[in-house]
C-alpha cells in the first residue's frame, strides 16, 4: 500500500483555513520523516484471529485507525506487516500510565503474553495451513 499523497496538502489547507478564520497567517514547514504505518489487511486478520484464539475475543479491542509514524513503517514497506498494541494495564501493580509517561511501569506477565501472540501469529504466517 502506498502513502496517501494528499495528506500533506490537506494539512496545509487546514492550517491556511484556520489562520484565515482568525485573521492570522500560517506557515507550514513539512519535513519528511518516517512514512505512515499502513497495516497489511491479511496480517491484521492473522493477528486478530491469533489474539482471539489465545486470549478470547472479550480480551481484544479492535481500535479505530490512528495516524502513526514509526521506524517500523520502513519494514512495512518491504514486507507484509501489522502494527498492533498490547494492553499492559494492571492496577494492582500500578501499571496504569501510558508508554513514555515518567511513572510508566509494565506488567512483566503482559510481555510474556505478547510474545506468545507474536510467536503464534508468525507460525500461522510462515507455515501453510494443515
XYZ file of C-alpha atoms in Angstrom:
130
model
C 0.000 0.000 0.000
C 1.288 3.466 -0.785
C 1.416 6.598 1.288
C -1.655 8.779 0.718
C -0.254 11.603 -1.419
C -2.890 14.093 -0.296
C -2.066 14.091 3.426
C 0.490 16.952 3.353
C -1.776 19.035 1.122
C -4.760 18.540 3.414
C -2.707 19.576 6.427
C -1.560 22.759 4.685
C -5.102 23.560 3.587
C -6.431 23.112 7.122
C -3.725 25.395 8.529
C -4.497 28.018 5.904
C -8.269 27.889 6.593
C -7.727 28.044 10.359
C -5.461 31.076 10.014
C -7.991 32.859 7.773
C -10.775 32.292 10.278
C -8.702 34.089 12.932
C -7.413 36.868 10.678
C -3.909 35.477 11.015
C -1.326 33.835 8.804
C 0.162 30.380 8.880
C 3.436 28.917 7.756
C 3.732 25.160 7.365
C 7.148 23.512 7.309
C 6.748 19.904 6.213
C 9.635 17.605 6.922
C 9.680 14.091 5.611
C 10.392 11.623 8.352
C 9.097 8.146 8.736
C 6.413 7.067 6.303
C 2.967 6.289 7.703
C 2.393 2.863 9.192
C -0.046 1.014 6.936
C -1.094 -2.428 8.129
C -1.423 -5.280 5.652
C -5.069 -6.492 5.842
C -4.081 -10.182 5.714
C -1.609 -9.704 8.570
C -4.248 -7.839 10.580
C -6.550 -10.830 10.198
C -3.823 -13.287 11.270
C -3.085 -11.300 14.435
C -6.792 -10.754 15.141
C -7.568 -14.483 14.868
C -4.469 -15.407 16.868
C -5.257 -12.969 19.665
C -8.898 -14.017 19.822
C -7.909 -17.693 19.907
C -5.312 -17.278 22.643
C -6.846 -14.536 24.766
C -10.545 -14.719 23.943
C -12.488 -12.195 21.898
C -13.560 -10.384 25.095
C -9.913 -9.546 25.805
C -9.355 -7.903 22.436
C -10.143 -4.410 21.307
C -10.078 -3.513 17.643
C -9.140 0.143 17.863
C -10.027 2.643 15.175
C -7.178 3.697 12.940
C -4.853 6.399 14.129
C -2.123 8.365 12.439
C 1.155 6.724 13.350
C 4.687 7.221 12.136
C 7.411 4.940 13.387
C 10.629 3.354 12.126
C 8.538 0.203 11.816
C 6.933 1.735 8.710
C 10.149 1.175 6.758
C 9.779 -2.567 7.383
C 6.122 -2.485 6.409
C 7.068 -1.024 3.037
C 9.184 -4.118 2.322
C 7.022 -6.989 3.535
C 3.515 -7.727 4.852
C 3.279 -6.483 8.421
C 0.952 -5.339 11.159
C 1.478 -2.803 13.940
C -0.605 -3.564 16.994
C -0.674 -2.630 20.645
C -0.523 -4.907 23.645
C -2.539 -3.870 26.675
C -0.443 -3.883 29.842
C -2.721 -2.190 32.372
C -2.606 -3.794 35.810
C -3.908 -1.598 38.619
C -2.638 -3.968 41.333
C 0.939 -3.418 40.117
C 0.489 0.287 39.414
C 0.859 -0.316 35.667
C -1.687 2.350 34.748
C 0.337 5.010 32.901
C 0.843 5.155 29.129
C 4.129 4.500 27.391
C 6.612 7.433 27.617
C 4.941 8.741 30.811
C 7.517 9.224 33.626
C 5.994 6.726 36.129
C 5.255 4.151 33.389
C 5.562 0.555 34.603
C 4.970 -2.620 32.698
C 3.325 -5.784 33.878
C 6.026 -8.338 33.007
C 3.359 -11.006 32.529
C 1.900 -8.925 29.682
C 5.225 -9.159 27.838
C 5.095 -12.951 28.011
C 1.512 -12.932 26.711
C 2.517 -10.627 23.851
C 5.431 -12.906 22.966
C 3.084 -15.892 22.729
C 0.723 -13.953 20.440
C 3.642 -12.857 18.232
C 5.107 -16.362 18.001
C 1.779 -17.964 17.155
C 0.953 -15.287 14.568
C 4.395 -15.765 12.966
C 3.842 -19.525 12.866
C 0.473 -19.052 11.161
C 2.027 -16.690 8.627
C 5.046 -18.879 7.839
C 3.507 -22.350 7.875
C 0.862 -23.407 5.380
C -2.489 -24.410 6.899
C -2.666 -28.128 7.681
